[in-house]
């Protein structure tokens, strides 16, 4: 089958799937405290998600990241992971992974490892209990730390993702780095993006540019650029003093769109060709209208890829937020 190539000659080999819009946390930069979630009947079933993801694998997707909302709160989600595990066994899929807030890892880490998951990204912005409670509103730090322990006990490689937040965790960059180094975990910092109209904070006040964060790290560490890649948007540096890798995801300061290899599927079957743009394609329709025939679904995916834009337009450089998108991060996942 012809691979998926977009209008800018980028091969699309990476699919991120948000399997639920629900979550057991309410992080301030991601969700409003009182969110309205989709009625469950509007969601694709796990069988439908299996068929859709399999169609992408048939079309050349090699890496699948399961995200949300919180993917591990979707009922029976391990059935779906097992189904995706068969593509690892056949060699059609190179990597099956997930992004999680870690709250359910104690329960699921071993099962994830058993189906072939090797790496997991855990989102954790702070090691301070009070700050953690303030950021996540409903989360408990101890539960997430226990989830990280469980993941490591199950043999999963853990990468910590921290959103860099001025006035919140900018005084913890060394604490986070040293904690990760002591546990053999990579760490990636992410710039806060203007996703979702949350009405509760000011993005510019929160924004801690990673150029600045890197300069701040350099006060204590020698940082060397390295070519390490995981297939995602992070650029990596090695900390010479600890030997660990630190990644930087910089949608604002360094646009990485020219090497974008991914598209994002929501739990209702909308395909977003770019995290930072609103154009989407409805894949639920060809899926449901042609239950026994994947050809219309393949055609709809190919058509959508012809619409993949060059990049997002997030911009804070004129001291105001530009290029924001109204949908919440939990719709298309991270
Ligand atoms: N619930 C899971 C988790 O928190 O890892 C998966 C979904 S969450 C939407 C994925 C990632 O998006 C998390 O690392 C989170 O910190 C990040 N995120 C959410 N809102 C964001 C925003 N406005 N800017 C940057 N990153 C954001
Ligand atoms: Fe939930 Fe993840 Fe969003 Fe936090 S960032 S509210 S954990 S989906």
Short mmCIF file of C-alpha atoms in Angstrom, two decimals, residues 30-315:
data_model
loop_
_atom_site.label_atom_id
_atom_site.label_comp_id
_atom_site.label_asym_id
_atom_site.label_seq_id
_atom_site.Cartn_x
_atom_site.Cartn_y
_atom_site.Cartn_z
CA UNK A 30 -5.84 21.70 30.37
CA UNK A 31 -9.38 21.70 31.74
CA UNK A 32 -11.88 23.91 33.46
CA UNK A 33 -12.87 22.67 36.91
CA UNK A 34 -16.39 21.89 35.80
CA UNK A 35 -16.02 20.29 32.43
CA UNK A 36 -18.85 18.97 30.33
CA UNK A 37 -17.81 15.67 28.85
CA UNK A 38 -19.20 13.92 25.83
CA UNK A 39 -22.13 11.59 26.43
CA UNK A 40 -20.68 8.08 26.41
CA UNK A 41 -22.85 7.03 23.48
CA UNK A 42 -21.07 9.55 21.23
CA UNK A 43 -17.74 7.84 21.75
CA UNK A 44 -16.35 5.27 19.39
CA UNK A 45 -16.47 1.84 20.95
CA UNK A 46 -13.16 0.15 21.68
CA UNK A 47 -13.91 -2.24 18.79
CA UNK A 48 -14.30 0.75 16.48
CA UNK A 49 -11.10 2.31 17.79
CA UNK A 50 -9.37 -1.00 17.12
CA UNK A 51 -10.62 -0.99 13.52
CA UNK A 52 -9.64 2.64 12.99
CA UNK A 53 -6.15 2.28 14.43
CA UNK A 54 -5.66 -0.91 12.44
CA UNK A 55 -6.57 1.02 9.27
CA UNK A 56 -3.79 3.51 10.09
CA UNK A 57 -1.34 0.67 10.68
CA UNK A 58 -2.37 -0.77 7.30
CA UNK A 59 -1.55 2.63 5.80
CA UNK A 60 1.95 2.74 7.25
CA UNK A 61 1.62 4.13 10.77
CA UNK A 62 4.47 2.64 12.83
CA UNK A 63 4.03 4.36 16.14
CA UNK A 64 0.88 4.63 18.19
CA UNK A 65 0.55 6.76 21.30
CA UNK A 66 -2.58 6.32 23.39
CA UNK A 67 -3.61 9.43 25.27
CA UNK A 68 -6.68 11.34 26.43
CA UNK A 69 -8.11 12.76 28.71
CA UNK A 70 -6.67 10.08 30.93
CA UNK A 71 -6.42 6.93 28.81
CA UNK A 72 -6.28 4.58 31.79
CA UNK A 73 -9.68 5.70 33.13
CA UNK A 74 -11.50 4.43 30.05
CA UNK A 75 -13.38 1.28 31.00
CA UNK A 76 -11.85 -1.93 29.64
CA UNK A 77 -8.93 -0.05 28.09
CA UNK A 78 -6.61 -3.02 28.53
CA UNK A 79 -8.66 -4.94 25.98
CA UNK A 80 -7.77 -2.22 23.46
CA UNK A 81 -4.07 -2.31 24.41
CA UNK A 82 -4.10 -6.09 23.94
CA UNK A 83 -5.63 -5.66 20.49
CA UNK A 84 -2.94 -3.17 19.53
CA UNK A 85 -0.33 -5.52 20.93
CA UNK A 86 -1.05 -7.91 18.06
CA UNK A 87 0.37 -5.32 15.62
CA UNK A 88 3.59 -5.29 17.64
CA UNK A 89 3.78 -9.05 17.46
CA UNK A 90 3.27 -9.05 13.69
CA UNK A 91 5.97 -6.38 13.32
CA UNK A 92 3.56 -3.96 11.60
CA UNK A 93 3.83 -1.56 14.53
CA UNK A 94 7.20 -0.53 15.94
CA UNK A 95 5.99 1.12 19.09
CA UNK A 96 2.88 1.19 21.25
CA UNK A 97 3.04 3.72 24.03
CA UNK A 98 0.94 6.04 26.14
CA UNK A 99 0.86 9.39 27.89
CA UNK A 100 -0.71 9.22 31.31
CA UNK A 101 -1.06 11.25 34.47
CA UNK A 102 0.17 8.15 36.31
CA UNK A 103 -2.74 7.83 38.71
CA UNK A 104 -3.72 4.35 37.49
CA UNK A 105 -0.28 2.93 36.79
CA UNK A 106 -0.13 0.84 39.96
CA UNK A 107 -3.12 -1.04 38.60
CA UNK A 108 -2.10 -1.32 34.95
CA UNK A 109 1.70 -1.08 34.56
CA UNK A 110 2.34 -4.83 34.50
CA UNK A 111 -0.47 -5.48 32.02
CA UNK A 112 0.88 -2.73 29.78
CA UNK A 113 4.32 -4.31 29.85
CA UNK A 114 2.78 -7.70 29.11
CA UNK A 115 1.15 -6.50 25.87
CA UNK A 116 4.43 -5.03 24.62
CA UNK A 117 4.46 -1.43 25.86
CA UNK A 118 8.07 -0.51 26.58
CA UNK A 119 7.96 3.20 27.32
CA UNK A 120 5.47 5.42 29.07
CA UNK A 121 5.29 9.19 29.42
CA UNK A 122 4.08 10.33 32.81
CA UNK A 123 3.00 13.94 33.15
CA UNK A 124 4.29 15.42 36.39
CA UNK A 125 5.03 19.11 36.79
CA UNK A 126 6.11 19.26 40.41
CA UNK A 127 7.33 17.15 43.32
CA UNK A 128 5.72 19.45 45.84
CA UNK A 129 2.48 18.04 47.20
CA UNK A 130 0.75 21.39 47.62
CA UNK A 131 1.71 22.64 44.17
CA UNK A 132 0.67 19.32 42.69
CA UNK A 133 -2.75 19.65 44.26
CA UNK A 134 -3.04 23.23 43.01
CA UNK A 135 -2.07 22.33 39.42
CA UNK A 136 -4.12 19.15 39.08
CA UNK A 137 -6.96 20.29 41.36
CA UNK A 138 -8.08 16.68 42.00
CA UNK A 139 -4.79 14.77 41.92
CA UNK A 140 -2.73 13.29 44.76
CA UNK A 141 1.03 13.35 44.32
CA UNK A 142 1.62 10.17 46.37
CA UNK A 143 -0.60 8.16 44.03
CA UNK A 144 1.33 9.33 40.97
CA UNK A 145 4.71 8.65 42.58
CA UNK A 146 3.48 5.16 43.44
CA UNK A 147 2.39 4.79 39.79
CA UNK A 148 5.89 5.75 38.64
CA UNK A 149 7.34 3.11 41.02
CA UNK A 150 4.94 0.52 39.60
CA UNK A 151 5.90 1.37 36.03
CA UNK A 152 9.60 0.98 36.80
CA UNK A 153 8.98 -2.26 38.71
CA UNK A 154 7.21 -3.59 35.60
CA UNK A 155 10.29 -2.74 33.54
CA UNK A 156 8.76 0.19 31.65
CA UNK A 157 11.02 3.08 30.67
CA UNK A 158 9.48 6.18 32.20
CA UNK A 159 9.85 9.65 30.78
CA UNK A 160 8.57 12.51 32.87
CA UNK A 161 6.83 15.34 31.00
CA UNK A 162 6.63 18.63 32.86
CA UNK A 163 4.82 21.71 31.59
CA UNK A 164 7.07 24.67 32.40
CA UNK A 165 5.05 27.16 34.41
CA UNK A 166 6.40 30.52 35.49
CA UNK A 167 5.74 31.19 39.14
CA UNK A 168 4.84 27.53 39.77
CA UNK A 169 7.63 25.08 38.97
CA UNK A 170 10.38 27.40 37.70
CA UNK A 171 12.10 26.99 41.08
CA UNK A 172 12.02 23.19 40.77
CA UNK A 173 13.89 22.57 37.54
CA UNK A 174 16.95 21.19 39.36
CA UNK A 175 14.86 19.18 41.81
CA UNK A 176 12.97 17.59 38.94
CA UNK A 177 16.15 16.96 36.93
CA UNK A 178 17.94 15.40 39.90
CA UNK A 179 14.99 13.23 40.87
CA UNK A 180 14.74 11.94 37.28
CA UNK A 181 18.49 11.35 37.07
CA UNK A 182 18.47 9.41 40.34
CA UNK A 183 15.80 7.08 38.94
CA UNK A 184 17.23 6.73 35.43
CA UNK A 185 14.33 8.58 33.83
CA UNK A 186 14.42 11.07 30.99
CA UNK A 187 12.75 14.42 31.53
CA UNK A 188 11.05 16.62 28.98
CA UNK A 189 9.88 20.16 29.52
CA UNK A 190 6.92 21.49 27.51
CA UNK A 191 5.92 25.07 26.80
CA UNK A 192 2.38 25.87 27.82
CA UNK A 193 0.19 26.17 24.73
CA UNK A 194 -2.91 28.28 24.20
CA UNK A 195 -5.35 25.39 24.04
CA UNK A 196 -8.93 25.68 25.25
CA UNK A 197 -10.65 28.73 26.60
CA UNK A 198 -10.35 28.04 30.29
CA UNK A 199 -11.24 31.49 31.53
CA UNK A 200 -9.20 30.96 34.68
CA UNK A 201 -5.66 32.02 33.92
CA UNK A 202 -3.46 34.10 31.75
CA UNK A 203 -1.20 32.18 29.41
CA UNK A 204 1.34 34.96 29.20
CA UNK A 205 1.71 35.07 32.97
CA UNK A 206 2.28 31.29 33.06
CA UNK A 207 4.56 31.16 30.06
CA UNK A 208 8.15 30.16 30.87
CA UNK A 209 10.01 30.06 27.55
CA UNK A 210 12.24 27.02 27.31
CA UNK A 211 15.11 29.15 25.97
CA UNK A 212 15.06 30.79 29.38
CA UNK A 213 14.68 27.45 31.17
CA UNK A 214 17.66 26.10 29.29
CA UNK A 215 19.71 29.15 30.23
CA UNK A 216 18.63 28.67 33.85
CA UNK A 217 19.71 25.00 33.77
CA UNK A 218 23.07 26.05 32.33
CA UNK A 219 23.82 27.92 35.55
CA UNK A 220 24.56 24.54 37.15
CA UNK A 221 24.81 22.05 34.28
CA UNK A 222 26.80 21.64 31.07
CA UNK A 223 24.22 20.90 28.38
CA UNK A 224 25.20 19.31 25.09
CA UNK A 225 22.83 19.04 22.12
CA UNK A 226 22.41 15.42 21.05
CA UNK A 227 20.73 13.95 17.97
CA UNK A 228 18.59 11.52 20.05
CA UNK A 229 15.02 11.20 18.69
CA UNK A 230 11.98 9.32 19.90
CA UNK A 231 9.78 10.13 16.91
CA UNK A 232 8.11 13.02 18.73
CA UNK A 233 8.76 16.76 18.67
CA UNK A 234 11.28 16.98 21.53
CA UNK A 235 14.88 18.13 21.00
CA UNK A 236 17.27 16.53 23.48
CA UNK A 237 20.32 17.58 25.42
CA UNK A 238 22.63 15.58 27.60
CA UNK A 239 23.45 16.85 31.06
CA UNK A 240 27.17 16.13 31.32
CA UNK A 241 27.17 16.16 35.13
CA UNK A 242 24.45 13.49 35.50
CA UNK A 243 24.54 11.78 32.08
CA UNK A 244 20.75 12.09 31.76
CA UNK A 245 18.78 13.34 28.77
CA UNK A 246 16.57 16.38 29.00
CA UNK A 247 14.10 17.10 26.21
CA UNK A 248 12.52 20.38 25.20
CA UNK A 249 9.16 20.62 23.45
CA UNK A 250 9.01 24.16 22.21
CA UNK A 251 5.91 24.88 20.14
CA UNK A 252 6.38 28.58 20.89
CA UNK A 253 10.09 29.37 20.82
CA UNK A 254 11.16 26.90 18.12
CA UNK A 255 8.51 25.73 15.79
CA UNK A 256 9.12 22.06 14.95
CA UNK A 257 6.41 21.68 12.32
CA UNK A 258 8.74 21.03 9.37
CA UNK A 259 9.49 17.54 10.68
CA UNK A 260 5.94 16.73 11.82
CA UNK A 261 5.10 13.08 11.18
CA UNK A 262 1.88 12.79 13.18
CA UNK A 263 -1.86 13.16 13.18
CA UNK A 264 -4.33 12.94 16.05
CA UNK A 265 -7.54 11.03 16.41
CA UNK A 266 -10.22 11.91 18.95
CA UNK A 267 -12.46 9.47 20.78
CA UNK A 268 -15.32 10.45 18.44
CA UNK A 269 -13.35 9.62 15.31
CA UNK A 270 -12.35 13.14 14.27
CA UNK A 271 -8.90 13.27 12.77
CA UNK A 272 -6.94 16.45 13.44
CA UNK A 273 -4.08 16.89 11.04
CA UNK A 274 -2.46 19.49 13.34
CA UNK A 275 -2.71 20.03 17.10
CA UNK A 276 -2.75 23.78 16.56
CA UNK A 277 -5.33 24.07 13.77
CA UNK A 278 -9.06 23.44 13.65
CA UNK A 279 -9.42 21.54 10.38
CA UNK A 280 -10.54 17.96 10.92
CA UNK A 281 -11.91 14.95 9.09
CA UNK A 282 -14.84 12.83 10.21
CA UNK A 283 -13.74 9.19 10.21
CA UNK A 284 -16.72 7.95 12.20
CA UNK A 285 -18.90 8.22 9.11
CA UNK A 286 -16.95 5.91 6.76
CA UNK A 287 -16.33 3.60 9.71
CA UNK A 288 -20.01 3.19 10.57
CA UNK A 289 -21.46 3.43 7.05
CA UNK A 290 -19.23 0.65 5.74
CA UNK A 291 -18.91 -1.88 8.54
CA UNK A 292 -17.45 -4.65 6.40
CA UNK A 293 -15.31 -2.62 4.01
CA UNK A 294 -12.22 -0.58 4.93
CA UNK A 295 -11.73 0.95 1.47
CA UNK A 296 -13.91 4.05 2.15
CA UNK A 297 -12.12 4.52 5.50
CA UNK A 298 -8.70 4.31 3.85
CA UNK A 299 -9.86 6.82 1.21
CA UNK A 300 -11.10 9.23 3.92
CA UNK A 301 -7.76 8.99 5.76
CA UNK A 302 -5.82 9.65 2.55
CA UNK A 303 -8.03 12.63 1.73
CA UNK A 304 -7.49 14.06 5.21
CA UNK A 305 -3.70 13.78 4.88
CA UNK A 306 -3.85 15.91 1.71
CA UNK A 307 -5.16 18.67 4.01
CA UNK A 308 -2.38 18.51 6.60
CA UNK A 309 -1.30 22.14 7.09
CA UNK A 310 2.25 23.35 7.16
CA UNK A 311 2.12 24.13 10.86
CA UNK A 312 0.44 25.78 13.81
CA UNK A 313 0.29 29.53 14.45
CA UNK A 314 0.80 29.68 18.23
CA UNK A 315 2.61 32.89 19.00
#
